[in-house]
PDB file of C-alpha atoms in Angstrom:
ATOM      1  CA  UNK A   1      14.599  -2.418   4.189  1.00 61.00           C
ATOM      2  CA  UNK A   2      14.414  -3.303   7.850  1.00 64.00           C
ATOM      3  CA  UNK A   3      12.165  -6.205   8.758  1.00 85.00           C
ATOM      4  CA  UNK A   4       9.146  -5.581  10.949  1.00 92.00           C
ATOM      5  CA  UNK A   5       7.286  -7.852  13.328  1.00 93.00           C
ATOM      6  CA  UNK A   6       3.644  -7.348  14.229  1.00 95.00           C
ATOM      7  CA  UNK A   7       1.144  -9.474  16.140  1.00 96.00           C
ATOM      8  CA  UNK A   8      -1.188 -11.229  13.721  1.00 95.00           C
ATOM      9  CA  UNK A   9      -4.378 -10.048  15.371  1.00 97.00           C
ATOM     10  CA  UNK A  10      -5.785  -7.814  18.112  1.00 97.00           C
ATOM     11  CA  UNK A  11      -9.185  -6.920  19.473  1.00 97.00           C
ATOM     12  CA  UNK A  12     -10.243  -3.550  20.818  1.00 97.00           C
ATOM     13  CA  UNK A  13     -13.489  -2.380  22.388  1.00 97.00           C
ATOM     14  CA  UNK A  14     -15.286   0.384  20.563  1.00 97.00           C
ATOM     15  CA  UNK A  15     -14.464   3.790  21.998  1.00 97.00           C
ATOM     16  CA  UNK A  16     -11.255   2.623  23.634  1.00 97.00           C
ATOM     17  CA  UNK A  17      -7.743   3.318  22.449  1.00 97.00           C
ATOM     18  CA  UNK A  18      -6.214   0.756  20.120  1.00 98.00           C
ATOM     19  CA  UNK A  19      -2.464   0.334  20.557  1.00 98.00           C
ATOM     20  CA  UNK A  20      -0.790  -1.557  17.742  1.00 98.00           C
ATOM     21  CA  UNK A  21       2.857  -2.507  18.310  1.00 97.00           C
ATOM     22  CA  UNK A  22       5.584  -3.013  15.749  1.00 96.00           C
ATOM     23  CA  UNK A  23       9.128  -4.237  16.285  1.00 96.00           C
ATOM     24  CA  UNK A  24      11.860  -3.101  13.900  1.00 94.00           C
ATOM     25  CA  UNK A  25      15.056  -3.847  15.766  1.00 93.00           C
ATOM     26  CA  UNK A  26      17.265  -3.662  12.637  1.00 91.00           C
ATOM     27  CA  UNK A  27      16.104  -0.216  11.591  1.00 91.00           C
ATOM     28  CA  UNK A  28      18.774   2.056  10.120  1.00 88.00           C
ATOM     29  CA  UNK A  29      19.268   5.699  10.888  1.00 87.00           C
ATOM     30  CA  UNK A  30      17.772   6.927   7.630  1.00 85.00           C
ATOM     31  CA  UNK A  31      14.725   4.669   7.665  1.00 87.00           C
ATOM     32  CA  UNK A  32      11.264   5.975   8.397  1.00 90.00           C
ATOM     33  CA  UNK A  33       8.411   4.083  10.017  1.00 93.00           C
ATOM     34  CA  UNK A  34       5.199   4.108   7.975  1.00 92.00           C
ATOM     35  CA  UNK A  35       1.770   2.827   8.921  1.00 95.00           C
ATOM     36  CA  UNK A  36      -0.936   1.870   6.455  1.00 94.00           C
ATOM     37  CA  UNK A  37      -4.196   0.067   6.902  1.00 95.00           C
ATOM     38  CA  UNK A  38      -6.403  -1.929   4.591  1.00 93.00           C
ATOM     39  CA  UNK A  39     -10.090  -2.259   5.147  1.00 93.00           C
ATOM     40  CA  UNK A  40     -11.583  -5.359   3.602  1.00 87.00           C
ATOM     41  CA  UNK A  41     -11.794  -5.212  -0.209  1.00 84.00           C
ATOM     42  CA  UNK A  42     -10.315  -1.704  -0.364  1.00 89.00           C
ATOM     43  CA  UNK A  43      -6.930  -0.320  -1.286  1.00 90.00           C
ATOM     44  CA  UNK A  44      -4.429   0.380   1.499  1.00 91.00           C
ATOM     45  CA  UNK A  45      -4.739   3.731   3.187  1.00 93.00           C
ATOM     46  CA  UNK A  46      -1.805   5.772   4.440  1.00 91.00           C
ATOM     47  CA  UNK A  47      -2.089   6.646   8.132  1.00 95.00           C
ATOM     48  CA  UNK A  48       1.075   8.241   9.436  1.00 94.00           C
ATOM     49  CA  UNK A  49       4.860   8.099   9.332  1.00 93.00           C
ATOM     50  CA  UNK A  50       7.778   9.224  11.467  1.00 93.00           C
ATOM     51  CA  UNK A  51      11.528   9.149  11.818  1.00 92.00           C
ATOM     52  CA  UNK A  52      12.479   9.830  15.432  1.00 92.00           C
ATOM     53  CA  UNK A  53       9.902  12.030  17.069  1.00 89.00           C
ATOM     54  CA  UNK A  54       6.388  11.069  17.997  1.00 94.00           C
ATOM     55  CA  UNK A  55       3.842  12.151  15.420  1.00 95.00           C
ATOM     56  CA  UNK A  56       0.132  12.886  15.536  1.00 96.00           C
ATOM     57  CA  UNK A  57      -2.410  13.618  12.851  1.00 94.00           C
ATOM     58  CA  UNK A  58      -6.168  13.509  12.543  1.00 94.00           C
ATOM     59  CA  UNK A  59      -6.178   9.739  12.249  1.00 94.00           C
ATOM     60  CA  UNK A  60      -3.666   8.481  14.771  1.00 97.00           C
ATOM     61  CA  UNK A  61      -0.558   8.964  16.870  1.00 98.00           C
ATOM     62  CA  UNK A  62       2.773   7.274  16.304  1.00 98.00           C
ATOM     63  CA  UNK A  63       5.050   6.648  19.248  1.00 98.00           C
ATOM     64  CA  UNK A  64       8.635   5.665  18.391  1.00 97.00           C
ATOM     65  CA  UNK A  65      10.932   4.463  21.158  1.00 96.00           C
ATOM     66  CA  UNK A  66      14.113   6.360  21.795  1.00 95.00           C
ATOM     67  CA  UNK A  67      16.275   3.577  20.343  1.00 95.00           C
ATOM     68  CA  UNK A  68      13.861   3.406  17.377  1.00 95.00           C
ATOM     69  CA  UNK A  69      13.671  -0.364  17.603  1.00 95.00           C
ATOM     70  CA  UNK A  70       9.930  -0.400  18.076  1.00 96.00           C
ATOM     71  CA  UNK A  71       6.888   1.789  17.603  1.00 97.00           C
ATOM     72  CA  UNK A  72       3.221   1.892  18.501  1.00 98.00           C
ATOM     73  CA  UNK A  73       0.345   3.159  16.446  1.00 98.00           C
ATOM     74  CA  UNK A  74      -2.420   4.568  18.611  1.00 98.00           C
ATOM     75  CA  UNK A  75      -5.993   5.024  17.481  1.00 97.00           C
ATOM     76  CA  UNK A  76      -7.307   7.123  20.383  1.00 96.00           C
ATOM     77  CA  UNK A  77     -11.002   6.225  20.127  1.00 95.00           C
ATOM     78  CA  UNK A  78     -11.497   3.157  18.001  1.00 97.00           C
ATOM     79  CA  UNK A  79     -14.686   2.845  15.986  1.00 97.00           C
ATOM     80  CA  UNK A  80     -16.128  -0.101  14.121  1.00 97.00           C
ATOM     81  CA  UNK A  81     -14.862   1.462  10.891  1.00 96.00           C
ATOM     82  CA  UNK A  82     -11.304   1.081  12.162  1.00 97.00           C
ATOM     83  CA  UNK A  83     -11.562  -2.688  11.776  1.00 97.00           C
ATOM     84  CA  UNK A  84      -8.826  -3.431   9.242  1.00 97.00           C
ATOM     85  CA  UNK A  85      -5.396  -4.939   8.704  1.00 94.00           C
ATOM     86  CA  UNK A  86      -2.686  -2.541   9.861  1.00 96.00           C
ATOM     87  CA  UNK A  87       0.747  -2.639   8.258  1.00 94.00           C
ATOM     88  CA  UNK A  88       3.956  -1.286   9.755  1.00 94.00           C
ATOM     89  CA  UNK A  89       6.633  -0.614   7.127  1.00 91.00           C
ATOM     90  CA  UNK A  90      10.168   0.585   7.579  1.00 89.00           C
ATOM     91  CA  UNK A  91      12.145   1.957   4.676  1.00 82.00           C
ATOM     92  CA  UNK A  92      14.468   4.676   3.589  1.00 78.00           C
ATOM     93  CA  UNK A  93      13.788   7.110   0.844  1.00 69.00           C
ATOM     94  CA  UNK A  94      15.054   5.872  -2.508  1.00 66.00           C
ATOM     95  CA  UNK A  95      14.648   7.128  -6.021  1.00 59.00           C
ATOM     96  CA  UNK A  96      13.001   4.911  -8.550  1.00 57.00           C
ATOM     97  CA  UNK A  97      11.005   2.039  -7.175  1.00 59.00           C
ATOM     98  CA  UNK A  98      10.164   3.117  -3.668  1.00 59.00           C
ATOM     99  CA  UNK A  99       8.058   0.016  -3.513  1.00 64.00           C
ATOM    100  CA  UNK A 100       6.545  -0.760  -0.152  1.00 70.00           C
ATOM    101  CA  UNK A 101       6.751  -4.268   1.202  1.00 74.00           C
ATOM    102  CA  UNK A 102       3.523  -5.087   2.934  1.00 77.00           C
ATOM    103  CA  UNK A 103       3.834  -8.119   5.156  1.00 77.00           C
ATOM    104  CA  UNK A 104       0.886  -9.791   6.819  1.00 80.00           C
ATOM    105  CA  UNK A 105       0.213  -6.954   9.294  1.00 91.00           C
ATOM    106  CA  UNK A 106      -2.072  -6.954  12.328  1.00 96.00           C
ATOM    107  CA  UNK A 107      -5.735  -7.641  11.891  1.00 95.00           C
ATOM    108  CA  UNK A 108      -7.516  -5.261  14.280  1.00 98.00           C
ATOM    109  CA  UNK A 109     -11.100  -6.078  15.154  1.00 98.00           C
ATOM    110  CA  UNK A 110     -13.071  -3.375  16.931  1.00 97.00           C
ATOM    111  CA  UNK A 111     -15.773  -4.949  19.051  1.00 97.00           C
ATOM    112  CA  UNK A 112     -19.072  -3.168  19.807  1.00 95.00           C
TER     113      UNK A 112
ATOM    114  CA  UNK B   1      -4.995  16.410  -2.976  1.00 73.00           C
ATOM    115  CA  UNK B   2      -4.428  13.456  -5.242  1.00 78.00           C
ATOM    116  CA  UNK B   3      -7.154  11.048  -6.309  1.00 89.00           C
ATOM    117  CA  UNK B   4      -6.513   7.697  -7.925  1.00 94.00           C
ATOM    118  CA  UNK B   5      -9.112   6.106 -10.158  1.00 95.00           C
ATOM    119  CA  UNK B   6      -9.129   2.497 -11.227  1.00 96.00           C
ATOM    120  CA  UNK B   7     -11.477   0.615 -13.496  1.00 94.00           C
ATOM    121  CA  UNK B   8     -13.099  -1.674 -13.738  1.00 95.00           C
ATOM    122  CA  UNK B   9     -13.813  -2.369 -10.083  1.00 94.00           C
ATOM    123  CA  UNK B  10     -14.390  -6.071 -10.694  1.00 96.00           C
ATOM    124  CA  UNK B  11     -13.687  -8.301 -13.649  1.00 97.00           C
ATOM    125  CA  UNK B  12     -14.271 -11.943 -14.466  1.00 97.00           C
ATOM    126  CA  UNK B  13     -12.296 -13.229 -17.425  1.00 97.00           C
ATOM    127  CA  UNK B  14     -11.727 -16.665 -18.963  1.00 97.00           C
ATOM    128  CA  UNK B  15      -8.272 -18.180 -19.123  1.00 97.00           C
ATOM    129  CA  UNK B  16      -6.459 -17.099 -22.264  1.00 97.00           C
ATOM    130  CA  UNK B  17      -8.370 -13.860 -22.714  1.00 97.00           C
ATOM    131  CA  UNK B  18      -6.658 -10.446 -22.826  1.00 97.00           C
ATOM    132  CA  UNK B  19      -6.634  -7.938 -19.998  1.00 97.00           C
ATOM    133  CA  UNK B  20      -6.493  -4.186 -19.717  1.00 97.00           C
ATOM    134  CA  UNK B  21      -6.740  -2.394 -16.388  1.00 97.00           C
ATOM    135  CA  UNK B  22      -6.539   1.360 -16.253  1.00 97.00           C
ATOM    136  CA  UNK B  23      -5.371   3.731 -13.567  1.00 97.00           C
ATOM    137  CA  UNK B  24      -5.550   7.507 -13.708  1.00 96.00           C
ATOM    138  CA  UNK B  25      -4.356  10.056 -11.206  1.00 95.00           C
ATOM    139  CA  UNK B  26      -5.701  13.513 -10.451  1.00 93.00           C
ATOM    140  CA  UNK B  27      -4.265  16.307  -8.381  1.00 88.00           C
ATOM    141  CA  UNK B  28      -0.584  15.795  -8.990  1.00 85.00           C
ATOM    142  CA  UNK B  29       1.892  15.845 -11.849  1.00 84.00           C
ATOM    143  CA  UNK B  30       4.820  13.635 -12.753  1.00 86.00           C
ATOM    144  CA  UNK B  31       4.037  11.081 -10.062  1.00 88.00           C
ATOM    145  CA  UNK B  32       5.733   7.738  -9.579  1.00 89.00           C
ATOM    146  CA  UNK B  33       3.105   5.130 -10.329  1.00 92.00           C
ATOM    147  CA  UNK B  34       2.915   1.510  -9.230  1.00 92.00           C
ATOM    148  CA  UNK B  35       0.951  -1.645  -9.942  1.00 93.00           C
ATOM    149  CA  UNK B  36       0.622  -4.122  -7.080  1.00 92.00           C
ATOM    150  CA  UNK B  37      -1.170  -7.434  -6.856  1.00 92.00           C
ATOM    151  CA  UNK B  38      -2.601  -8.897  -3.688  1.00 88.00           C
ATOM    152  CA  UNK B  39      -3.571 -12.541  -3.575  1.00 82.00           C
ATOM    153  CA  UNK B  40      -6.300 -13.523  -1.130  1.00 77.00           C
ATOM    154  CA  UNK B  41      -5.043 -13.224   2.459  1.00 72.00           C
ATOM    155  CA  UNK B  42      -1.570 -12.166   1.378  1.00 75.00           C
ATOM    156  CA  UNK B  43       0.506  -9.010   1.359  1.00 78.00           C
ATOM    157  CA  UNK B  44       1.091  -6.802  -1.652  1.00 83.00           C
ATOM    158  CA  UNK B  45       3.417  -7.806  -4.450  1.00 85.00           C
ATOM    159  CA  UNK B  46       4.915  -5.048  -6.582  1.00 87.00           C
ATOM    160  CA  UNK B  47       4.493  -5.779 -10.293  1.00 91.00           C
ATOM    161  CA  UNK B  48       5.566  -2.619 -12.123  1.00 92.00           C
ATOM    162  CA  UNK B  49       6.567   0.930 -11.393  1.00 89.00           C
ATOM    163  CA  UNK B  50       7.013   3.980 -13.561  1.00 91.00           C
ATOM    164  CA  UNK B  51       8.867   7.208 -12.924  1.00 88.00           C
ATOM    165  CA  UNK B  52       7.643   8.918 -16.094  1.00 90.00           C
ATOM    166  CA  UNK B  53       5.924   8.613 -19.459  1.00 93.00           C
ATOM    167  CA  UNK B  54       7.095   5.528 -21.319  1.00 92.00           C
ATOM    168  CA  UNK B  55       9.346   4.467 -18.426  1.00 92.00           C
ATOM    169  CA  UNK B  56       8.377   1.094 -17.008  1.00 92.00           C
ATOM    170  CA  UNK B  57      10.286  -1.172 -14.681  1.00 89.00           C
ATOM    171  CA  UNK B  58       9.202  -4.718 -13.992  1.00 87.00           C
ATOM    172  CA  UNK B  59       9.738  -6.301 -10.620  1.00 81.00           C
ATOM    173  CA  UNK B  60       8.413  -9.773 -11.315  1.00 78.00           C
ATOM    174  CA  UNK B  61       8.697 -11.706 -14.597  1.00 66.00           C
ATOM    175  CA  UNK B  62       5.270 -12.861 -15.714  1.00 79.00           C
ATOM    176  CA  UNK B  63       2.772 -12.634 -18.531  1.00 90.00           C
ATOM    177  CA  UNK B  64       1.707  -9.127 -17.560  1.00 95.00           C
ATOM    178  CA  UNK B  65       2.917  -5.833 -19.012  1.00 95.00           C
ATOM    179  CA  UNK B  66       2.438  -2.194 -18.171  1.00 96.00           C
ATOM    180  CA  UNK B  67       2.430   1.036 -20.112  1.00 96.00           C
ATOM    181  CA  UNK B  68       2.317   4.711 -19.279  1.00 96.00           C
ATOM    182  CA  UNK B  69       1.068   6.584 -22.299  1.00 96.00           C
ATOM    183  CA  UNK B  70       0.388   9.807 -20.395  1.00 95.00           C
ATOM    184  CA  UNK B  71       1.783  11.421 -17.277  1.00 94.00           C
ATOM    185  CA  UNK B  72      -1.160  10.428 -15.114  1.00 94.00           C
ATOM    186  CA  UNK B  73      -2.268   7.226 -16.816  1.00 96.00           C
ATOM    187  CA  UNK B  74      -0.941   3.766 -16.050  1.00 97.00           C
ATOM    188  CA  UNK B  75      -2.207   0.637 -17.775  1.00 97.00           C
ATOM    189  CA  UNK B  76      -1.760  -3.015 -16.856  1.00 97.00           C
ATOM    190  CA  UNK B  77      -2.212  -5.527 -19.661  1.00 96.00           C
ATOM    191  CA  UNK B  78      -1.979  -9.141 -20.567  1.00 96.00           C
ATOM    192  CA  UNK B  79      -2.319 -10.915 -23.894  1.00 95.00           C
ATOM    193  CA  UNK B  80      -3.417 -14.222 -22.345  1.00 96.00           C
ATOM    194  CA  UNK B  81      -4.596 -14.516 -18.760  1.00 96.00           C
ATOM    195  CA  UNK B  82      -3.649 -17.425 -16.538  1.00 95.00           C
ATOM    196  CA  UNK B  83      -5.578 -18.768 -13.564  1.00 94.00           C
ATOM    197  CA  UNK B  84      -2.758 -17.532 -11.339  1.00 91.00           C
ATOM    198  CA  UNK B  85      -3.424 -13.958 -12.465  1.00 93.00           C
ATOM    199  CA  UNK B  86      -6.505 -13.808 -10.251  1.00 93.00           C
ATOM    200  CA  UNK B  87      -6.170 -11.293  -7.461  1.00 94.00           C
ATOM    201  CA  UNK B  88      -6.715  -7.772  -6.280  1.00 95.00           C
ATOM    202  CA  UNK B  89      -4.832  -5.272  -8.440  1.00 96.00           C
ATOM    203  CA  UNK B  90      -3.913  -1.959  -6.919  1.00 95.00           C
ATOM    204  CA  UNK B  91      -2.540   1.164  -8.522  1.00 96.00           C
ATOM    205  CA  UNK B  92      -0.568   3.512  -6.312  1.00 93.00           C
ATOM    206  CA  UNK B  93       0.919   6.957  -6.629  1.00 91.00           C
ATOM    207  CA  UNK B  94       3.950   8.120  -4.729  1.00 85.00           C
ATOM    208  CA  UNK B  95       4.201  11.597  -3.316  1.00 71.00           C
ATOM    209  CA  UNK B  96       7.549  12.385  -1.892  1.00 61.00           C
ATOM    210  CA  UNK B  97      10.078  15.003  -1.180  1.00 57.00           C
ATOM    211  CA  UNK B  98      12.017  15.915   1.856  1.00 56.00           C
ATOM    212  CA  UNK B  99      13.526  12.462   2.117  1.00 59.00           C
ATOM    213  CA  UNK B 100      10.300  10.594   2.685  1.00 66.00           C
ATOM    214  CA  UNK B 101       7.775   8.931   0.468  1.00 69.00           C
ATOM    215  CA  UNK B 102       4.157   8.108   0.983  1.00 82.00           C
ATOM    216  CA  UNK B 103       2.088   6.042  -1.387  1.00 86.00           C
ATOM    217  CA  UNK B 104      -1.595   6.554  -2.029  1.00 89.00           C
ATOM    218  CA  UNK B 105      -3.650   3.716  -3.389  1.00 93.00           C
ATOM    219  CA  UNK B 106      -6.597   3.460  -5.677  1.00 95.00           C
ATOM    220  CA  UNK B 107      -9.712   1.441  -4.858  1.00 95.00           C
ATOM    221  CA  UNK B 108      -8.418  -1.627  -6.682  1.00 95.00           C
ATOM    222  CA  UNK B 109      -9.690  -4.035  -9.323  1.00 96.00           C
ATOM    223  CA  UNK B 110     -10.684  -7.516  -8.291  1.00 95.00           C
ATOM    224  CA  UNK B 111      -9.854  -9.906 -11.125  1.00 96.00           C
ATOM    225  CA  UNK B 112     -11.130 -13.463 -11.256  1.00 96.00           C
ATOM    226  CA  UNK B 113      -9.782 -15.700 -13.982  1.00 96.00           C
ATOM    227  CA  UNK B 114     -11.891 -18.798 -14.609  1.00 96.00           C
TER     228      UNK B 114
END
């Protein structure tokens, strides 16, 4: 799986957009970008994933650069409940394990 | 949609005691199931995964074991707990198809071994 690099922490004012970057310069053509988050003392929560095109769902938007070497997760209107550790994961579909490697992620703190 | 249940939510056990953590899944059939452990302030470590009843693969050698007696039931066990077994244990279910996979996690069990 391609390695990802994320800033260790970020702050965002409540109500503003939170933009979380992720670098994955060694990504392969068949690898997807996944984003999860983990609120303190809870299990990780799936947010969104994409391959090439930008994606949007009810939780967030995912912007993937044209060369696919980096991506940005956007929370359009951050709330205090969005305070969590956000993980960017890059992997290809595989049968069997499909285990996800969660690194240290970005700790997002939404400030009132 | 799928729901993952784990119990107990928290557990405090003495060193050398046995362990049994249970995970059940609703809303899907024949899922891939996973046990992860997360030490304090660390990322997730995959312990076991299962692609079907009775099929268990271990990722990390240790004193833990896993079983899948039913399609939507996954159990993590130990005969004798070690201090190093303390952590946050997460069960996950993979939903895939179309060349992608997404994992959904249960609420976790926080285990403290004293």
